PDB file of C-alpha atoms and ligand atoms in Angstrom:
ATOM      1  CA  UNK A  41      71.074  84.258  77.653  1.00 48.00           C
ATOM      2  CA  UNK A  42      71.909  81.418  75.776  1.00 45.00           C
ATOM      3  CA  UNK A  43      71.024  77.974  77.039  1.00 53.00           C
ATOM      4  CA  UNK A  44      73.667  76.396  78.723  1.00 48.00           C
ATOM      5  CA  UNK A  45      71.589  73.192  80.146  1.00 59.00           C
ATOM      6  CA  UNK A  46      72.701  71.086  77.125  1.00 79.00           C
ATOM      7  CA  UNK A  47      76.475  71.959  77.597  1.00 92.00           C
ATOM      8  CA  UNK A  48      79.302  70.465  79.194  1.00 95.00           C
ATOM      9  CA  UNK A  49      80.004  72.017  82.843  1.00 96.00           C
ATOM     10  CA  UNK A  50      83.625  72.423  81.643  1.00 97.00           C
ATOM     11  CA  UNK A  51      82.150  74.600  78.857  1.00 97.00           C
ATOM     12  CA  UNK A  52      79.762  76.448  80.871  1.00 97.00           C
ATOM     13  CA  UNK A  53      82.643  77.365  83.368  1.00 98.00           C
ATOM     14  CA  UNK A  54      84.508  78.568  80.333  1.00 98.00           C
ATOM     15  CA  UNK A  55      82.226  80.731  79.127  1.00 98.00           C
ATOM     16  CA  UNK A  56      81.631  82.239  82.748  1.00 98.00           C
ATOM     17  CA  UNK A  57      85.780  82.930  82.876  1.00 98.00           C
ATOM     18  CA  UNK A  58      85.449  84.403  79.343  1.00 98.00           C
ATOM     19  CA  UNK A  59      82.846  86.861  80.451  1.00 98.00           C
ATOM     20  CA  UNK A  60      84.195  87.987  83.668  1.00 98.00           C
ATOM     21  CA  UNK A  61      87.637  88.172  82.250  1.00 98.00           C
ATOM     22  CA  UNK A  62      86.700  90.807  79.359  1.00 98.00           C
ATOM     23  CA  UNK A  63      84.405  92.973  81.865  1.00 98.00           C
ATOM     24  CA  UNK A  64      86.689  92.665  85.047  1.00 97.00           C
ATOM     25  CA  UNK A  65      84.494  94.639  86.831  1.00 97.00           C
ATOM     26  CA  UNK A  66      84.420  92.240  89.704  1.00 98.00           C
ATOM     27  CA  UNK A  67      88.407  91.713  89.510  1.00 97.00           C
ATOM     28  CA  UNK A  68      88.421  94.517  92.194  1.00 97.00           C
ATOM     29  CA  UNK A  69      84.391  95.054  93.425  1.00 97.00           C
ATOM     30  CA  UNK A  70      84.617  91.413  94.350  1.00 96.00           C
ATOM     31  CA  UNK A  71      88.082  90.926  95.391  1.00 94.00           C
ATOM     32  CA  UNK A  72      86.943  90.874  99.447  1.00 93.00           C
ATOM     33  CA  UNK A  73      83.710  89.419  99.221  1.00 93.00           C
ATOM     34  CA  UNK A  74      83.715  86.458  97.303  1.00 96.00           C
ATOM     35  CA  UNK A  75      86.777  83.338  96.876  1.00 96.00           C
ATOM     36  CA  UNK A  76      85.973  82.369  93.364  1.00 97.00           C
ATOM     37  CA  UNK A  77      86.564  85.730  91.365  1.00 98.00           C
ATOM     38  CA  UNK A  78      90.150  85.886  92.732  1.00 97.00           C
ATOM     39  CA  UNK A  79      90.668  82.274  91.450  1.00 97.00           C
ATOM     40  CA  UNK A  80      88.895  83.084  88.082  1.00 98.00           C
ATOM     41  CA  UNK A  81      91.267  85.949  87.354  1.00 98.00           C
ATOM     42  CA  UNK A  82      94.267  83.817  88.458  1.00 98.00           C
ATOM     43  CA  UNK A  83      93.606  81.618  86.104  1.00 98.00           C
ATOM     44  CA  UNK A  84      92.787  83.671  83.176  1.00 98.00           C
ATOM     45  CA  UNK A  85      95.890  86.206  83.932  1.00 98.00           C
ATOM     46  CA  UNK A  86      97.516  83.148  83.915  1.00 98.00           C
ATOM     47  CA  UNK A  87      96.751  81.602  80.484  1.00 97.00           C
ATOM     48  CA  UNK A  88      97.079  84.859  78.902  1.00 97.00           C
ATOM     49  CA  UNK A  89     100.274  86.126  80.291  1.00 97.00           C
ATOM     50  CA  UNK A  90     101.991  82.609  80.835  1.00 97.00           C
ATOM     51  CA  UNK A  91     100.270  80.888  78.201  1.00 97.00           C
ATOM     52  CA  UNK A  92      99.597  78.143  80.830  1.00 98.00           C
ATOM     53  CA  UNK A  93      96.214  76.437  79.837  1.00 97.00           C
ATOM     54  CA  UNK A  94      93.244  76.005  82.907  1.00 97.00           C
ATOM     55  CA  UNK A  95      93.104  72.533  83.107  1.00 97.00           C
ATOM     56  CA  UNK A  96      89.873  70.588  83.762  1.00 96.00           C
ATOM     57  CA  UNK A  97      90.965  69.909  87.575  1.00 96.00           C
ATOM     58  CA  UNK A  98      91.296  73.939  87.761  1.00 97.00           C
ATOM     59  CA  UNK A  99      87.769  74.114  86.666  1.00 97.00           C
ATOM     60  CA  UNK A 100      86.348  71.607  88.627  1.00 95.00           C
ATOM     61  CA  UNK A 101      87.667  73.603  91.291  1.00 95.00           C
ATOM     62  CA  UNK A 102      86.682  76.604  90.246  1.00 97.00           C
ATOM     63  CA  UNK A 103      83.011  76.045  90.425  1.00 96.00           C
ATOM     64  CA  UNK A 104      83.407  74.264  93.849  1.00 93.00           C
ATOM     65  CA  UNK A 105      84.623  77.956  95.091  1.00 96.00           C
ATOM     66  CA  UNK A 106      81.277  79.693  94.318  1.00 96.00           C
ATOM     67  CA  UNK A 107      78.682  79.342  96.955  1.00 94.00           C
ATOM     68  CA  UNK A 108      75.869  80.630  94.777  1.00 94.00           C
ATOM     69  CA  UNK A 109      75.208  83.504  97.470  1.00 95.00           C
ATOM     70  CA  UNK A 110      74.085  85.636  94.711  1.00 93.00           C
ATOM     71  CA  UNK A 111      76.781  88.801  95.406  1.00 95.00           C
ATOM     72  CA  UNK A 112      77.803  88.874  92.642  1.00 95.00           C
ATOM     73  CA  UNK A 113      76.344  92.259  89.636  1.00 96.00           C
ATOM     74  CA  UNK A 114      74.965  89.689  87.288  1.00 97.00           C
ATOM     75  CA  UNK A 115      72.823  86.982  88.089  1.00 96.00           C
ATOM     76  CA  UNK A 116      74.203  85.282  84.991  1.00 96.00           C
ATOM     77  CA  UNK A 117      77.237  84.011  86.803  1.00 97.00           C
ATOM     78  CA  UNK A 118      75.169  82.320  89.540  1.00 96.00           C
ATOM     79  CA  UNK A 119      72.756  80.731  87.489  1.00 96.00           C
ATOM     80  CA  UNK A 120      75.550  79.204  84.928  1.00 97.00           C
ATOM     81  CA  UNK A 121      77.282  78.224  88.088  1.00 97.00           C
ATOM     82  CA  UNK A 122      74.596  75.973  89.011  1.00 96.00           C
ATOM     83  CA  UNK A 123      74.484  74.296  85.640  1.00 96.00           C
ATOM     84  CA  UNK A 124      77.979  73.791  85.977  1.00 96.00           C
ATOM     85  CA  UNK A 125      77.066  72.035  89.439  1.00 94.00           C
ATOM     86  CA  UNK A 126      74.590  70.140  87.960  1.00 94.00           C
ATOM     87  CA  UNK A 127      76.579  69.074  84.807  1.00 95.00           C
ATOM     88  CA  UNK A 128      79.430  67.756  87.560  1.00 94.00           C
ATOM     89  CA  UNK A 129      76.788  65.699  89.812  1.00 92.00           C
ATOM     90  CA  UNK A 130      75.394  64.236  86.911  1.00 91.00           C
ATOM     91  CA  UNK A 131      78.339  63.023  85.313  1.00 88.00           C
ATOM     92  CA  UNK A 132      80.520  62.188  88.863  1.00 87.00           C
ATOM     93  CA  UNK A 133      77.697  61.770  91.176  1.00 79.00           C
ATOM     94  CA  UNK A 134      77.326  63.612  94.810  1.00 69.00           C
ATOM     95  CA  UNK A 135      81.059  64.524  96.072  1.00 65.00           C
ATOM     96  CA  UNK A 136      81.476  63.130  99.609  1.00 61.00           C
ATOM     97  CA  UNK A 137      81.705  66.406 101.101  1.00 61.00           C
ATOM     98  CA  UNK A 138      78.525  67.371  99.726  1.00 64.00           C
ATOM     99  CA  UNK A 139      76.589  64.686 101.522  1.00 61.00           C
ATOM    100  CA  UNK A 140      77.965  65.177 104.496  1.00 62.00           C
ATOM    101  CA  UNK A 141      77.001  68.604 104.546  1.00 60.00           C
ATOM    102  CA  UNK A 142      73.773  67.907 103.619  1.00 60.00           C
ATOM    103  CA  UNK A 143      72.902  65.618 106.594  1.00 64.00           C
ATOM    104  CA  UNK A 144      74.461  68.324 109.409  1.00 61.00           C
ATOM    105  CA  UNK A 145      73.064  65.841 112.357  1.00 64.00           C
ATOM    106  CA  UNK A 146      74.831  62.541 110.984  1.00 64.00           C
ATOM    107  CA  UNK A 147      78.096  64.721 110.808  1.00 63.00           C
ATOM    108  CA  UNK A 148      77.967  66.412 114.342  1.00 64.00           C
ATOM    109  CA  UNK A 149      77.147  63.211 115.682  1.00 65.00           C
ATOM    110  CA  UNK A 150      80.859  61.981 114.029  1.00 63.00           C
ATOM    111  CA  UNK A 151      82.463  64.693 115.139  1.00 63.00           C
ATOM    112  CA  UNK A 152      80.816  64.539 118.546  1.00 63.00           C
ATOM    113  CA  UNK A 153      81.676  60.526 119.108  1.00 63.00           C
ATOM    114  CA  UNK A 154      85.126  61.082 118.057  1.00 62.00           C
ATOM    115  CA  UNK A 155      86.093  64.923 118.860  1.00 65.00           C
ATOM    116  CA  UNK A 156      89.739  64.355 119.355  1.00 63.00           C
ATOM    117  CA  UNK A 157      90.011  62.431 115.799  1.00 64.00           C
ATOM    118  CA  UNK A 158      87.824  65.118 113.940  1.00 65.00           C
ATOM    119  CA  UNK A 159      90.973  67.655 115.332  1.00 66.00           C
ATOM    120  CA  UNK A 160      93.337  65.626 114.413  1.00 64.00           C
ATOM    121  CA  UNK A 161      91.928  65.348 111.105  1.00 66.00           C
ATOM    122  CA  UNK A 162      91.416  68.894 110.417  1.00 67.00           C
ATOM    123  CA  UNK A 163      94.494  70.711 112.479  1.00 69.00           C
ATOM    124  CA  UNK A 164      97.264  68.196 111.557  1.00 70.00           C
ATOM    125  CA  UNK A 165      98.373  69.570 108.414  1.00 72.00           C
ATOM    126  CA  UNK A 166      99.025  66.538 106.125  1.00 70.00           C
ATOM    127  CA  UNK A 167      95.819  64.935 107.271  1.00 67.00           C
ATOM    128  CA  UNK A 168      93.828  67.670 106.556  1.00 68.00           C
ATOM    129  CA  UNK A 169      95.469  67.598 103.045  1.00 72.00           C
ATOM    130  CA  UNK A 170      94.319  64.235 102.815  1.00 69.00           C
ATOM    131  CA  UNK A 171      91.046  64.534 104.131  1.00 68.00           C
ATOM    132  CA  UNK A 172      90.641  67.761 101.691  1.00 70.00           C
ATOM    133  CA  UNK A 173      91.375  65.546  98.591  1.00 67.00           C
ATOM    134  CA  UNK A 174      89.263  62.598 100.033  1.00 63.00           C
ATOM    135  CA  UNK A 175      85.944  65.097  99.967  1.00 64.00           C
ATOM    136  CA  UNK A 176      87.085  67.420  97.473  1.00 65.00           C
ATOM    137  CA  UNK A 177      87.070  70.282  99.803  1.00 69.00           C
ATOM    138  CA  UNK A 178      88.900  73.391  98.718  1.00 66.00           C
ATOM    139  CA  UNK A 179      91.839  74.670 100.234  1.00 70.00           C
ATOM    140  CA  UNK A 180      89.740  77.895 100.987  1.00 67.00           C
ATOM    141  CA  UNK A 181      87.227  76.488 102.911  1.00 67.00           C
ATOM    142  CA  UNK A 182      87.811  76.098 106.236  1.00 68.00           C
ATOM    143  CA  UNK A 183      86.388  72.950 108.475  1.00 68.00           C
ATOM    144  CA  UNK A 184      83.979  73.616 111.376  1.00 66.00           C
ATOM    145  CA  UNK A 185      85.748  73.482 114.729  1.00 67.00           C
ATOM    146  CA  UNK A 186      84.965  70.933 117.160  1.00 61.00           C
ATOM    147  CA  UNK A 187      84.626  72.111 120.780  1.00 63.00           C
ATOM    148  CA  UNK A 188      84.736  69.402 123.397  1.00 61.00           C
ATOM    149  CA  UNK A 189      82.409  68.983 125.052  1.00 60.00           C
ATOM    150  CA  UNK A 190      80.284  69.430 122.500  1.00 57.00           C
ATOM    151  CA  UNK A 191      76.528  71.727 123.467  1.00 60.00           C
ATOM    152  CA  UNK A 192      74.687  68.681 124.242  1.00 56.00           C
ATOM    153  CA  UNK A 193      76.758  67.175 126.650  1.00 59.00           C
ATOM    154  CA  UNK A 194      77.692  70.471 128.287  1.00 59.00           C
ATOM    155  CA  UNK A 195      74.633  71.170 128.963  1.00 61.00           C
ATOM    156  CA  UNK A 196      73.036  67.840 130.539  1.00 61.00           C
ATOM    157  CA  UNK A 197      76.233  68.293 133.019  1.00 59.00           C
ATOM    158  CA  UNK A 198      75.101  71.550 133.738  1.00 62.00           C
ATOM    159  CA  UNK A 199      71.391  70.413 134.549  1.00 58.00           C
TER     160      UNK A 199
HETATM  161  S1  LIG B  65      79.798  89.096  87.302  1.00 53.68           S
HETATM  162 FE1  LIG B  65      79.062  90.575  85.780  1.00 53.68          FE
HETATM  163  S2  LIG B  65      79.962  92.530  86.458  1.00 53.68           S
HETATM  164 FE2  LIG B  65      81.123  90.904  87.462  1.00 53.68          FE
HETATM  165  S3  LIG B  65      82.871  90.534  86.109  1.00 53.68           S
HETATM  166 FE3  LIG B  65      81.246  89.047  85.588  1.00 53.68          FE
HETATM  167  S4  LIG B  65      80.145  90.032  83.905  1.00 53.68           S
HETATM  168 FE4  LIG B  65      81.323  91.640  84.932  1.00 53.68          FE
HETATM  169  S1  LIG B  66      77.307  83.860  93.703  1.00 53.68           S
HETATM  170 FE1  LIG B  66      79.289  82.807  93.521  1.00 53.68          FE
HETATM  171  S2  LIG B  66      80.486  84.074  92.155  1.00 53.68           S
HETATM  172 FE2  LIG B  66      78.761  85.345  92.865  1.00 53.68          FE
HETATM  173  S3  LIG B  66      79.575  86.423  94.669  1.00 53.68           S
HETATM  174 FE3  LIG B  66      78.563  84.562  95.417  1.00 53.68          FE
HETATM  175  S4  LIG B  66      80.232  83.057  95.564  1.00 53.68           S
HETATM  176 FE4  LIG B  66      80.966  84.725  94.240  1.00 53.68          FE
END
C-alpha cells in the first residue's frame, strides 16, 4: 500500500473513490450496509457521466459518512479513511460535533436541562438544517432522541 500519511486528505479520499469506482464491487454488496459507498458512487457516476467535478465540500463530506466499522472487503478503505480524518483534524481542528460526541455525559446533561429545546432543535426542520451545518453533521445521520423525562429523573420518581 502506498503511504498515504504524507498526503493531503483531499488526495487520499481521491484515491479511495478511484479505487472503489474501477472495482465496484461494493456498488451493490454494500449498497444496504454502509452510507458512504452510495455517496462515493454518486459522485463518481456523476463526474463521469455529467462531467460535474467532486468538489472539496463533497469530499469533506464524504469521509464524514464512513464510520470506520470495518464492513467493508478491503481494509484499505478504512485505514485511508482514517488518514483522511486525520489530515482534516489537523488542518481544521476537532469539528464541533465531534466533541460533543466524545464527552456523551456533558451532552445528555444539555439535552436533559433543556429537553424541549434539544426537540425543537432536531425535529423543526430548518433548525435542524442549521444545527446540521453548525456541527457539520451529515444529512444521513440522524440525532439521538430525547425522551422526557429523561432515565434519571424517571427513575428517582419512581423510588
Ligand atoms: S472496498 Fe474493496 S471490494 Fe469494495 S469497491 Fe473498494 S476496492 Fe472494491
Ligand atoms: S468502514 Fe466505512 S466504508 Fe467500510 S463499510 Fe464501514 S462505514 Fe462503510
Amino acid at each position: 500500500m502506498v503511504d498515504s500519511s504524507r498526503k493531503s486528505p483531499q488526495k487520499v479520499v481521491r484515491e479511495v473513490i478511484e479505487l472503489c469506482a474501477d472495482c465496484d464491487t461494493c456498488r451493490t454488496l454494500m449498497e444496504k450496509d454502509c452510507v458512504f459507498f452510495p455517496e462515493l458512487y454518486r459522485l463518481s457516476d456523476r463526474e463521469k457521466e455529467e462531467e460535474i467535478p467532486v468538489t472539496e465540500a463533497e469530499l469533506r463530506e464524504l469521509v464524514e459518512l464512513c464510520t470506520l466499522c470495518g464492513l467493508c472487503p478491503c481494509p484499505r478503505v478504512p485505514e485511508d479513511l482514517v488518514k483522511a480524518k486525520n489530515g482534516y483534524v489537523q488542518k481544521e481542528g476537532t469539528p464541533i460535533s465531534t466533541r460533543l460526541m466524545i464527552d456523551v455525559p456533558r451532552l445528555a446533561r444539555l439535552c436533559c436541562t433543556f429537553p424541549r429545546l434539544s426537540k425543537a432543535l432536531t425535529k423543526n426542520k430548518a433548525m435542524s438544517t442549521l444545527l446540521r451545518k453548525v456541527t457539520r453533521t451529515n444529512p444521513a445521520r440522524q440525532f439521538p432522541t430525547v425522551t422526557e423525562p429523561d432515565f434519571f429523573s424517571g427513575r428517582k420518581r419512581k423510588a
